[in-house]
Amino acid sequence: MDALLLQFINGLDKGSAYALIALGLTLIFGTLGVVNFAHGALFMLGAFCAVTFSKILSIAQITIDPTKTDFLGNPLKVKTPYIEVWFGDFGTALLDWSVPLSIAMAIPVMILIGITMERGLIKHFYNRPHADQILVTFGLAIVIQEIIKAFFGANPIPQAAPQAFFGSMDIGVMIGFAQDTIIYPYWRLIYFAFSVSIIAGVFAFLRFTTFGMVVRAGMADRETVGLLGINIDRRFTIMFGVAAAVAGLAGVMYTPINPPNYQMGMDFLVLSFVVVVVGGMGSLPGAVLAGFLLGVLESFASMPEIKNFFAGVGLPAIDQIIIYLVAVIVLLVRPRGLLGKAGIMED
Amino acid sequence: MAKYNDKRTLLIFAIIVLLAPVLLAPTGAAYPDLMQRFAIYGIFAIGFNILFGLTGYLSFGHAAFLGVGSYAAVWMFKLLTMNIIPALILAVVMAGIFSLIIGYISLRRSGIYFSILTLAFAQMSYNMAYSVLTPLTNGETGLQLRLDDPRILDAAPPEGTLPSTNFFGLEMKEVFWNPTFLGYELQFNYGFYVSALLLILSFYIAMRIFRSPFGMMLRAIKTNQTRLNYTGISSRPYTLAAFVISGMFAGLAGGLLATMDPLAGAERMQWTVGGEVVLMVVLGGLGTLTGPILGAVFIKYLENILSKINEVVLQGWFAFLPGWTEGFVVAIVYPFVGKGWHLTLGALFMIVVIFLPGGLVDGSKRIGKLFRRIAKREA
């Protein structure tokens, strides 16, 4: 039982990332009808927002400490970030909290990138076949990826979570299991809570604001909303920005879990497409549900007992292929996905 | 109905391909290894075009068939003989079987769902090649020849050496003629000519398919599948046939890659490889006969040229510029070459998709028309 529970919460953090990316993908697809292959690149850009932010914060002045020497006998150069020079302890704390703080930078940057992308490129592809949309966003993903590689290099750049969140929490003890059976790193817990609140925020935004209502109306019947004299295109553009920001934030907060490199977007992209398809193309709750579901399933499949069971029936290494297998089965048995409506993108 | 002069096209194509070692000499691409890659990826792209170009089904999973072909060929080299014929046959057959299975499942859906299903299958095969199938694929190291392989049909090679691939005794790597022509040193090797002949054969098959009633049906699927279904025709057998044919072409290409270098790795199955063949076909010209080959040659040539350029070379090029402008231009151009050549590829690809959906073939046609119009106006 405790082992099952452990696997369940282990799947949650990856599931959160899938859910956030899939949510953004579905937002774009549901509003603009565009299949965005560059969405993984947006996730990656978010992660590099965090990297850039902490790089800016840690720009350092170099002072020479005359009392000490380095191993070559030269006077020791000491690097102190300017932010520490100016603000003292507060500056040190700022540096420590650079990952969560970079959210403040990531939101405007990502919204701007999203809107630029939509206005500059994707706008021109509404009337072209889906294959063309896939191809041009695929090209864009390559370009973004290579630009990041040119600036930051090909190696992963580790980012640390704030020191307050180092270590793990013993959840098992709280709910009556023995000690050390269910332990879970704090940061992953934060990541899960963070993504749940983002998802809730997006849903509340769509549900309870006038803007959200108009957007939902536009998703249902774009033409009529346009005929009512509402500038629906502008709102959809803004939604593209929001979707980009959601993907970006997923990337920002993921950096302490997995050091960002320029290819991380592509890895997540393939999986989040699978998530969107399993959840049902164009269904926001479906995307979220399928994201968590697949994350947890993947985690369960990596349990030794389950692995051995599937190896016994002729499917070894189930943890490697479970997501794809589920996708194939869902698409064949229930082509519209778990919560999808019939008739979307059938041709 | 436009009249095609197919015999002439085929003849010109064959002559160009067979004379490639001479024709490519001034471009610096005339060494056997690269030319062989041109031909192999040309075959891959021709096959892919039969699926994507004619039926409009965009598959991201063709890398899996390329990989299967490579593995099958290397196993033939290990078990049976170093002669390439059984290896290529097995590669094509295995890829055909694989594509039949994957195609049968994926083609139950169309549009974006089909793309994602093929993507999922490719990723699944890639993961399996790395993990479960290690006895068959040798995991991360990749499948390679070993000294103690049985090779039951071959005579034992000299002690302690690995045999090389051959075509009834003609070694694939061997350069059989090495003349000097107009100051260029030319290299003619067997490996290229085997690939070249297969490329011409593939081109011929593609041409026949394009002109056949079957090809017409595939085009009908692309144009309006619903209407086709309403006329009482099931499109599934046609799309499946196109899928299997293109999978077999991919298998042939994979087998040929293994004849160049008898080594097969899982990275050949990664979906980015499948993405690359999409780039080739679209860049060259979707649904055209020569486009895919053009695209394949273009991309492989670009890869070869651009990835070699480094900062020193660039500084040499722009040395004529005065003062700081030289450093500025070098700094701008540098990310696009060398290790960053994918950036050029991605940008180029976007430009083609945005402004020239017909690809290079369409572009050259448009330029030709423009010149003709200018000529007419002056006359």
XYZ file of C-alpha atoms in Angstrom:
726
model
C 0.000 0.000 0.000
C 2.648 2.509 0.988
C 4.660 1.515 -2.077
C 1.675 2.219 -4.296
C 1.133 5.565 -2.639
C 4.794 6.439 -3.080
C 4.608 5.681 -6.794
C 1.436 7.698 -7.023
C 2.957 10.864 -5.631
C 6.160 10.227 -7.550
C 4.140 10.409 -10.729
C 2.528 13.670 -9.758
C 5.406 16.032 -10.494
C 6.036 14.717 -13.981
C 2.301 14.570 -14.466
C 2.100 18.244 -13.479
C 4.580 19.187 -16.177
C 2.684 17.144 -18.774
C -0.601 18.670 -17.645
C 0.684 22.247 -17.877
C 2.186 21.817 -21.332
C -0.857 19.919 -22.567
C -3.107 22.640 -21.148
C -1.263 25.273 -23.162
C -1.345 23.142 -26.288
C -5.067 22.618 -25.921
C -5.688 26.319 -25.276
C -3.965 27.136 -28.551
C -5.690 24.352 -30.388
C -9.106 25.106 -28.955
C -8.960 28.834 -29.694
C -6.958 29.124 -32.867
C -7.238 25.609 -34.254
C -3.482 25.415 -34.688
C -1.358 22.420 -33.824
C 1.674 24.010 -32.249
C 4.794 21.875 -32.563
C 6.819 24.717 -31.056
C 5.103 24.406 -27.689
C 7.890 22.263 -26.268
C 10.267 25.034 -27.273
C 8.181 27.474 -25.219
C 8.549 25.190 -22.193
C 12.287 25.197 -22.797
C 12.348 28.988 -23.190
C 10.664 29.291 -19.806
C 13.368 27.163 -18.237
C 16.005 29.383 -19.812
C 14.243 32.446 -18.438
C 15.144 31.060 -15.027
C 18.724 30.480 -16.156
C 19.025 34.010 -17.543
C 17.518 35.525 -14.430
C 19.931 33.799 -12.105
C 22.818 34.705 -14.440
C 21.814 38.353 -14.272
C 21.519 38.214 -10.495
C 24.904 36.625 -10.079
C 26.863 39.142 -12.153
C 29.793 39.626 -9.851
C 32.447 42.164 -9.136
C 35.919 40.801 -8.715
C 37.926 42.016 -5.769
C 41.388 40.950 -4.801
C 41.871 39.560 -1.354
C 45.488 40.456 -0.496
C 45.651 38.270 2.580
C 45.110 35.009 0.735
C 46.685 33.464 -2.329
C 45.437 30.771 -4.675
C 47.347 27.581 -5.348
C 49.577 29.292 -7.924
C 50.663 31.905 -5.374
C 48.789 34.785 -7.036
C 46.571 37.007 -4.907
C 43.171 35.406 -4.551
C 40.368 36.891 -6.631
C 37.057 36.892 -4.862
C 33.809 37.096 -6.809
C 30.989 38.832 -5.005
C 27.719 39.284 -6.839
C 26.846 42.975 -7.054
C 23.497 42.198 -5.550
C 25.207 41.061 -2.373
C 27.447 44.109 -2.386
C 24.445 46.409 -2.621
C 21.881 44.680 -0.463
C 23.886 42.513 1.908
C 21.994 39.587 3.352
C 18.863 40.499 1.471
C 20.847 40.156 -1.763
C 22.039 36.709 -0.748
C 18.458 35.696 -0.113
C 17.469 37.053 -3.520
C 20.144 34.906 -5.146
C 18.965 31.884 -3.225
C 15.389 32.414 -4.358
C 16.302 33.111 -7.971
C 14.218 30.284 -9.444
C 10.856 31.265 -7.928
C 11.642 34.954 -8.427
C 12.330 34.449 -12.111
C 8.604 33.814 -12.510
C 8.227 37.588 -12.352
C 10.472 37.878 -15.379
C 9.139 34.812 -17.170
C 5.483 35.867 -17.276
C 5.875 39.090 -19.278
C 8.659 37.626 -21.412
C 6.670 34.532 -22.302
C 3.463 36.448 -22.999
C 5.427 38.745 -25.266
C 7.057 35.816 -27.065
C 3.685 34.122 -27.447
C 1.986 37.187 -28.876
C 4.884 37.878 -31.222
C 4.770 34.285 -32.424
C 1.052 34.439 -33.099
C 1.046 37.848 -34.770
C 4.280 37.351 -36.656
C 3.937 33.809 -37.890
C 1.000 31.676 -36.932
C -1.580 34.261 -37.998
C -0.637 33.604 -41.589
C -1.312 29.900 -41.281
C -4.957 29.794 -40.255
C -6.175 29.091 -43.745
C -3.470 26.628 -44.640
C -3.679 22.848 -44.128
C -2.828 21.371 -40.737
C 0.226 19.725 -42.253
C 1.617 23.176 -43.098
C 0.984 24.390 -39.551
C 2.791 21.391 -38.148
C 5.692 21.905 -40.528
C 6.171 25.608 -39.876
C 5.958 25.270 -36.097
C 8.317 22.287 -36.292
C 10.771 24.531 -38.154
C 10.261 27.257 -35.569
C 10.979 24.779 -32.779
C 14.287 23.879 -34.423
C 15.190 27.551 -34.801
C 14.370 28.434 -31.179
C 16.255 25.396 -29.955
C 19.348 26.250 -31.974
C 19.307 29.882 -30.889
C 19.256 28.759 -27.261
C 22.083 26.357 -28.016
C 24.112 29.157 -29.575
C 23.695 31.331 -26.473
C 23.811 28.830 -23.627
C 25.713 25.888 -25.071
C 24.622 22.291 -25.315
C 25.246 21.218 -21.724
C 22.541 21.153 -19.066
C 22.759 24.095 -16.656
C 21.779 23.056 -13.128
C 19.649 25.458 -11.140
C 19.235 25.149 -7.397
C 15.964 25.421 -5.557
C 15.935 27.810 -2.587
C 17.735 26.285 0.375
C 14.552 26.339 2.416
C 13.196 23.620 0.145
C 16.186 21.308 0.199
C 15.573 17.866 1.547
C 12.452 15.786 1.670
C 9.268 15.525 3.598
C 8.154 12.349 5.289
C 4.547 12.162 4.189
C 4.146 8.580 5.350
C 4.435 9.462 9.008
C 1.698 12.062 8.705
C -0.866 9.620 7.449
C 0.057 6.730 9.677
C 2.694 4.719 7.865
C 6.078 3.778 9.235
C 8.906 6.252 9.058
C 10.831 6.671 5.780
C 8.355 4.706 3.691
C 6.924 7.652 1.813
C 9.355 10.515 1.478
C 8.970 13.197 -1.083
C 11.299 16.090 -1.940
C 9.890 19.470 -0.926
C 10.500 21.035 -4.281
C 8.458 18.429 -6.112
C 5.635 19.072 -3.698
C 5.938 22.781 -4.455
C 5.958 22.026 -8.156
C 2.785 20.017 -7.843
C 1.042 22.698 -5.770
C 2.261 25.375 -8.158
C 0.907 23.640 -11.230
C -2.398 22.872 -9.583
C -2.801 26.552 -8.748
C -1.844 27.597 -12.297
C -4.360 25.161 -13.730
C -7.002 26.385 -11.299
C -6.099 29.960 -12.222
C -6.515 29.335 -15.942
C -9.828 27.583 -15.418
C -11.097 30.322 -13.101
C -9.999 32.936 -15.616
C -11.981 31.233 -18.361
C -14.965 30.527 -16.146
C -15.449 33.644 -14.033
C -14.244 36.630 -16.048
C -15.992 38.353 -18.924
C -12.861 37.976 -20.993
C -12.869 34.242 -20.322
C -16.531 34.015 -21.201
C -15.937 35.685 -24.532
C -13.027 33.371 -25.231
C -15.166 30.336 -24.424
C -17.901 31.642 -26.656
C -15.329 32.134 -29.390
C -14.098 28.565 -28.964
C -17.659 27.334 -29.454
C -18.557 29.548 -32.390
C -15.964 31.974 -33.573
C -17.957 33.436 -36.423
C -21.011 34.408 -34.414
C -18.921 36.050 -31.724
C -17.162 37.997 -34.449
C -20.510 39.033 -35.948
C -21.592 40.356 -32.551
C -18.937 43.000 -32.926
C -16.358 41.529 -30.611
C -12.757 41.561 -31.676
C -12.275 37.854 -31.070
C -8.949 37.660 -32.910
C -7.305 39.960 -30.390
C -8.566 37.895 -27.491
C -7.347 34.700 -29.095
C -3.950 36.319 -29.567
C -3.870 37.103 -25.874
C -4.866 33.524 -25.108
C -1.888 32.393 -27.169
C 0.254 34.563 -24.936
C -1.345 33.008 -21.855
C -0.725 29.516 -23.196
C 2.907 30.416 -23.834
C 3.186 31.771 -20.290
C 1.707 28.561 -18.847
C 4.268 26.483 -20.721
C 7.010 28.902 -19.703
C 6.096 28.756 -16.022
C 6.057 24.974 -16.180
C 9.599 25.251 -17.508
C 10.780 27.794 -14.919
C 9.735 25.728 -11.958
C 10.992 22.492 -13.514
C 14.607 23.679 -13.612
C 15.600 22.465 -10.103
C 14.109 19.038 -10.858
C 15.829 18.597 -14.185
C 18.744 20.831 -15.309
C 17.577 22.567 -18.493
C 19.280 21.903 -21.788
C 18.267 22.991 -25.235
C 16.660 19.674 -26.140
C 14.345 19.340 -23.165
C 11.487 20.908 -25.104
C 11.468 18.266 -27.814
C 11.448 15.460 -25.257
C 8.450 16.919 -23.504
C 6.704 17.880 -26.717
C 6.253 14.351 -27.992
C 4.893 13.239 -24.646
C 2.547 16.175 -24.243
C 1.121 15.564 -27.699
C 0.370 12.064 -26.609
C -1.228 13.543 -23.489
C -3.401 15.902 -25.517
C -4.537 13.121 -27.785
C -5.330 10.798 -24.909
C -7.232 13.540 -23.107
C -9.160 14.529 -26.194
C -8.134 17.182 -28.679
C -9.572 20.532 -27.682
C -10.746 19.510 -24.206
C -9.063 21.471 -21.414
C -10.118 19.204 -18.510
C -9.152 16.227 -20.662
C -5.631 17.577 -21.141
C -5.150 18.111 -17.408
C -6.627 14.758 -16.471
C -4.610 12.854 -19.048
C -1.441 14.682 -18.014
C -1.683 13.539 -14.416
C -2.977 10.130 -15.426
C -0.076 9.397 -17.735
C 2.466 10.780 -15.281
C 1.158 8.500 -12.545
C 0.836 5.525 -14.904
C 4.437 5.962 -15.987
C 5.475 5.996 -12.374
C 3.472 2.868 -11.545
C 4.907 1.050 -14.541
C 8.407 1.529 -13.185
C 7.591 -0.532 -10.066
C 9.530 -3.816 -10.048
C 6.414 -5.916 -9.368
C 4.525 -4.473 -12.298
C 7.563 -4.661 -14.528
C 7.989 -8.337 -13.732
C 4.327 -9.019 -14.277
C 4.364 -7.479 -17.746
C 7.654 -9.183 -18.556
C 5.887 -12.422 -17.707
C 3.170 -11.778 -20.273
C 5.639 -10.829 -22.970
C 5.915 -7.071 -22.522
C 9.260 -6.346 -20.897
C 10.370 -2.797 -20.029
C 6.797 -1.625 -19.774
C 7.916 1.604 -18.092
C 9.627 2.687 -21.313
C 6.634 2.260 -23.545
C 3.578 2.515 -21.313
C 2.620 6.042 -22.386
C 2.792 5.233 -26.063
C 0.976 1.982 -25.546
C -1.836 3.732 -23.694
C -2.005 6.349 -26.435
C -2.280 3.705 -29.131
C -4.980 1.844 -27.272
C -6.982 4.979 -26.477
C -6.781 6.211 -30.047
C -7.993 2.915 -31.402
C -10.704 2.220 -28.864
C -11.919 5.747 -28.220
C -10.518 7.914 -31.004
C -11.821 11.188 -29.630
C -9.833 10.733 -26.397
C -11.023 10.446 -22.825
C -13.004 13.677 -22.598
C -12.989 14.815 -26.210
C -16.008 15.716 -28.250
C -16.715 13.833 -31.446
C -15.847 15.374 -34.762
C -12.834 17.489 -33.823
C -9.961 17.102 -36.254
C -11.381 13.907 -37.596
C -10.130 14.674 -41.080
C -3.760 16.032 -69.153
C -0.239 17.191 -69.476
C 2.019 15.023 -71.570
C 4.965 13.621 -69.731
C 8.165 12.700 -71.418
C 9.100 10.105 -68.862
C 11.691 8.245 -70.863
C 13.647 11.417 -71.397
C 13.363 12.411 -67.710
C 14.548 8.997 -66.607
C 17.429 9.029 -69.055
C 18.582 12.484 -67.989
C 18.231 11.523 -64.334
C 20.238 8.327 -64.831
C 22.995 10.148 -66.676
C 23.228 12.826 -63.988
C 23.343 10.248 -61.201
C 25.898 8.029 -62.908
C 28.128 10.970 -63.756
C 27.806 12.430 -60.250
C 31.463 11.842 -59.364
C 32.408 14.085 -62.311
C 29.623 16.625 -62.039
C 30.001 17.171 -58.305
C 33.770 17.532 -58.458
C 33.774 21.370 -58.653
C 31.488 21.608 -55.601
C 33.844 19.626 -53.416
C 31.172 17.032 -52.700
C 32.541 14.368 -54.975
C 33.907 11.982 -52.436
C 32.328 8.535 -52.271
C 31.046 8.669 -48.725
C 29.021 11.837 -49.200
C 27.715 10.899 -52.641
C 26.572 7.589 -51.272
C 24.686 9.430 -48.544
C 23.047 11.625 -51.201
C 21.806 8.526 -52.982
C 20.652 6.731 -49.824
C 18.752 9.657 -48.389
C 17.410 10.266 -51.865
C 15.855 6.796 -51.768
C 14.501 7.459 -48.281
C 12.941 10.730 -49.430
C 11.485 9.238 -52.623
C 9.728 6.616 -50.559
C 8.473 9.125 -48.030
C 7.136 11.297 -50.820
C 4.958 8.432 -52.061
C 3.165 8.555 -48.735
C 3.212 12.230 -47.777
C 3.384 13.787 -51.215
C 0.632 11.722 -52.786
C -1.780 10.897 -49.962
C -1.049 13.842 -47.667
C -0.597 11.583 -44.633
C 2.226 13.164 -42.637
C 4.189 10.478 -40.832
C 6.823 11.327 -38.255
C 7.679 7.692 -37.716
C 9.644 6.668 -40.769
C 12.903 6.700 -38.864
C 11.747 3.454 -37.250
C 11.760 1.707 -40.633
C 15.170 3.119 -41.450
C 16.436 1.673 -38.180
C 14.759 -1.679 -38.727
C 16.378 -1.894 -42.163
C 19.801 -1.186 -40.691
C 19.437 -3.771 -37.941
C 18.159 -6.414 -40.350
C 21.049 -5.798 -42.732
C 23.689 -5.986 -40.018
C 22.188 -9.239 -38.731
C 22.486 -10.682 -42.218
C 26.132 -9.613 -42.301
C 26.684 -11.289 -38.968
C 24.897 -14.545 -39.637
C 24.957 -15.272 -43.329
C 27.362 -13.458 -45.567
C 28.976 -10.117 -46.187
C 27.390 -10.009 -49.612
C 24.964 -7.101 -49.579
C 22.170 -8.755 -51.573
C 20.651 -10.922 -48.783
C 21.137 -8.060 -46.345
C 19.235 -5.601 -48.516
C 16.476 -8.110 -49.215
C 15.995 -8.817 -45.525
C 16.101 -5.092 -44.747
C 13.314 -4.375 -47.220
C 11.229 -7.353 -46.096
C 11.561 -6.580 -42.391
C 10.756 -2.906 -42.909
C 7.788 -3.977 -45.001
C 6.449 -6.222 -42.237
C 6.985 -3.520 -39.623
C 5.299 -0.864 -41.687
C 2.414 -3.210 -42.372
C 1.801 -3.618 -38.639
C 2.316 0.032 -37.716
C 0.456 1.240 -40.779
C -2.473 -1.059 -40.152
C -2.948 0.464 -36.702
C -2.032 4.098 -37.438
C -4.083 4.382 -40.599
C -7.285 3.838 -38.686
C -6.959 7.536 -37.939
C -6.099 10.399 -40.231
C -4.863 13.954 -40.052
C -3.039 15.068 -36.946
C -3.976 11.865 -35.118
C -2.106 9.851 -37.704
C 0.981 12.031 -37.292
C 0.920 11.625 -33.537
C 0.326 7.873 -33.717
C 3.309 7.380 -36.015
C 5.333 9.634 -33.742
C 4.342 7.513 -30.762
C 5.258 4.305 -32.570
C 8.633 5.677 -33.617
C 9.408 6.805 -30.094
C 8.254 3.439 -28.776
C 10.524 1.521 -31.149
C 13.389 3.817 -30.236
C 12.870 3.224 -26.518
C 12.531 -0.500 -27.061
C 15.680 -0.680 -29.156
C 17.492 0.897 -26.235
C 16.013 -1.254 -23.515
C 14.114 -4.483 -24.095
C 15.479 -5.476 -27.440
C 19.090 -5.182 -26.346
C 19.823 -8.816 -27.320
C 18.756 -7.905 -30.851
C 20.030 -4.359 -31.046
C 22.942 -4.316 -28.624
C 21.493 -1.261 -26.900
C 23.540 1.877 -26.679
C 26.692 0.461 -28.243
C 24.855 -0.396 -31.416
C 24.911 -3.591 -33.407
C 28.279 -4.239 -34.996
C 30.325 -6.984 -36.581
C 32.451 -9.203 -34.393
C 35.283 -11.595 -35.022
C 33.343 -14.636 -33.811
C 30.248 -14.096 -35.966
C 29.241 -17.291 -37.796
C 28.802 -15.937 -41.358
C 28.068 -19.435 -42.604
C 28.315 -18.700 -46.318
C 31.609 -16.833 -46.264
C 35.136 -18.129 -46.178
C 36.842 -17.148 -42.950
C 38.648 -13.806 -43.256
C 42.305 -13.543 -42.270
C 42.822 -13.948 -38.551
C 41.960 -10.897 -36.466
C 40.381 -8.765 -39.214
C 36.771 -7.921 -39.856
C 35.525 -8.619 -43.366
C 34.032 -5.744 -45.335
C 30.765 -5.576 -47.211
C 30.842 -6.618 -50.827
C 28.735 -7.213 -53.889
C 29.799 -10.654 -55.210
C 33.401 -9.948 -54.411
C 33.440 -6.252 -55.328
C 34.222 -4.479 -52.102
C 31.849 -1.612 -51.412
C 34.549 0.716 -50.140
C 36.978 0.003 -52.950
C 37.770 2.855 -55.315
C 38.071 1.154 -58.702
C 39.073 4.104 -60.825
C 40.924 7.168 -59.754
C 41.537 9.457 -62.722
C 42.408 13.137 -62.748
C 40.037 15.233 -64.797
C 40.381 18.988 -65.376
C 42.573 19.210 -62.325
C 40.102 17.429 -60.044
C 40.942 14.074 -58.604
C 37.912 11.842 -59.180
C 37.011 8.779 -57.196
C 34.753 6.075 -58.542
C 33.834 3.420 -56.005
C 31.522 0.436 -56.038
C 29.502 1.496 -53.025
C 28.280 4.646 -54.697
C 27.350 2.853 -57.885
C 25.337 0.219 -56.049
C 23.411 2.975 -54.261
C 23.132 4.993 -57.454
C 21.650 2.100 -59.413
C 19.151 1.487 -56.631
C 18.355 5.206 -56.601
C 17.615 5.126 -60.330
C 15.503 2.021 -59.824
C 13.603 3.729 -56.975
C 13.093 6.783 -59.124
C 11.705 4.597 -61.881
C 9.338 2.826 -59.480
C 8.177 6.147 -58.043
C 7.591 7.426 -61.559
C 5.508 4.397 -62.437
C 3.482 4.830 -59.251
C 2.954 8.529 -59.960
C 1.590 7.789 -63.416
C -0.456 4.707 -62.515
C -4.165 4.495 -61.637
C -2.975 3.577 -58.152
C -1.090 6.870 -57.916
C -4.174 8.673 -59.191
C -6.155 7.096 -56.373
C -3.586 8.235 -53.821
C -3.860 11.777 -55.124
C -7.617 11.529 -54.882
C -7.220 10.688 -51.208
C -5.170 13.829 -50.697
C -7.591 15.998 -52.621
C -10.826 14.900 -50.984
C -11.030 11.720 -49.011
C -14.640 12.194 -47.966
C -15.816 12.435 -51.537
C -13.811 9.353 -52.425
C -15.485 7.463 -49.603
C -18.904 8.614 -50.764
C -18.294 7.204 -54.216
C -18.083 3.828 -52.542
C -14.349 3.371 -52.437
C -12.559 2.425 -49.265
C -9.363 4.449 -49.107
C -7.729 2.305 -46.440
C -6.142 -0.347 -48.708
C -4.619 2.392 -50.846
C -3.168 4.362 -47.947
C -1.892 1.165 -46.369
C -0.223 0.154 -49.616
C 1.384 3.587 -49.881
C 2.528 3.365 -46.256
C 4.090 -0.072 -46.745
C 5.779 0.969 -49.988
C 7.299 4.016 -48.335
C 8.307 1.896 -45.347
C 10.087 -0.528 -47.659
C 11.954 2.323 -49.326
C 13.015 3.466 -45.857
C 14.144 -0.077 -45.072
C 16.186 -0.177 -48.272
C 17.806 3.113 -47.306
C 18.552 1.766 -43.843
C 20.065 -1.394 -45.317
C 22.231 0.683 -47.647
C 23.432 2.775 -44.720
C 24.514 -0.492 -43.119
C 26.403 -1.513 -46.261
C 28.396 1.733 -46.048
C 29.394 0.973 -42.524
C 28.166 -2.286 -41.005
C 26.933 -0.713 -37.800
C 23.405 -0.007 -36.661
C 22.470 2.155 -33.708
C 19.185 3.113 -32.110
C 19.773 6.809 -32.792
C 18.806 6.075 -36.391
C 15.299 5.419 -35.086
C 14.910 8.677 -33.222
C 11.998 10.744 -34.393
C 14.247 13.664 -35.314
C 15.579 11.471 -38.138
C 11.982 11.033 -39.228
C 11.671 14.807 -38.996
C 14.690 15.226 -41.234
C 13.149 13.249 -44.064
C 10.067 15.467 -43.764
C 12.372 18.462 -44.155
C 13.982 16.924 -47.226
C 10.719 16.208 -48.995
C 9.138 19.562 -48.195
C 12.270 21.514 -48.998
C 12.669 19.781 -52.334
C 9.069 19.841 -53.401
C 6.172 17.872 -52.033
C 4.506 15.511 -54.460
C 7.017 16.074 -57.231
C 9.256 13.406 -58.682
C 12.637 15.069 -58.478
C 11.934 17.257 -55.451
C 12.673 14.731 -52.694
C 16.030 13.801 -54.204
C 16.885 17.454 -54.621
C 15.935 18.107 -51.008
C 17.963 15.156 -49.740
C 21.048 16.224 -51.676
C 20.585 19.828 -50.633
C 20.289 19.059 -46.919
C 23.119 16.544 -46.822
C 25.345 18.884 -48.830
C 24.500 21.802 -46.575
C 25.213 19.679 -43.514
C 28.551 18.682 -44.955
C 29.619 22.166 -46.009
C 28.259 24.236 -43.147
C 29.300 21.985 -40.322
C 32.913 22.249 -41.464
C 33.089 26.030 -41.353
C 34.645 27.414 -38.190
C 35.586 30.852 -36.961
C 38.969 30.894 -38.658
C 37.422 30.118 -42.042
C 34.870 32.882 -41.537
C 37.551 35.403 -40.626
C 39.311 34.404 -43.834
C 36.163 35.090 -45.847
C 35.402 38.453 -44.376
C 38.990 39.638 -44.071
C 38.329 42.252 -46.787
C 35.928 44.118 -44.513
C 37.405 47.103 -42.694
C 38.048 47.225 -38.965
C 35.309 46.290 -36.548
C 32.781 45.371 -39.256
C 34.700 42.167 -39.872
C 34.283 41.024 -36.281
C 30.647 42.091 -36.379
C 29.797 40.128 -39.516
C 31.680 37.090 -38.247
C 29.772 37.251 -34.955
C 26.464 37.376 -36.860
C 27.248 34.570 -39.262
C 28.998 32.303 -36.782
C 25.890 30.855 -35.042
C 24.574 29.722 -38.430
C 27.544 27.530 -39.350
C 29.661 24.866 -37.772
C 27.892 23.193 -34.901
C 24.937 25.521 -35.335
C 24.130 24.561 -38.916
C 20.782 23.216 -37.777
C 19.800 26.836 -37.232
C 20.316 27.513 -40.925
C 18.367 24.387 -41.745
C 15.458 25.341 -39.489
C 15.355 28.924 -40.778
C 15.556 27.781 -44.384
C 12.829 25.252 -43.798
C 10.550 27.879 -42.295
C 11.180 30.222 -45.196
C 10.317 27.465 -47.666
C 7.127 26.483 -45.839
C 6.015 30.111 -45.511
C 6.842 31.518 -48.904
C 7.331 28.543 -51.165
C 5.032 25.667 -50.196
C 5.950 23.926 -53.452
C 9.581 23.644 -52.436
C 12.696 24.153 -54.516
C 11.182 22.514 -57.589
C 8.282 24.945 -57.559
C 10.671 27.810 -56.929
C 12.827 26.985 -59.921
C 9.724 26.631 -62.070
C 8.546 30.074 -60.996
C 11.918 31.590 -61.770
C 11.865 29.868 -65.154
C 8.432 31.328 -65.886
C 9.601 34.767 -64.855
C 12.522 34.615 -67.269
C 10.296 33.397 -70.060
C 7.907 36.267 -69.470
C 10.737 38.775 -69.548
C 12.077 37.204 -72.714
C 8.626 37.387 -74.327
C 8.211 41.034 -73.414
C 11.522 41.907 -75.001
C 10.823 39.950 -78.143
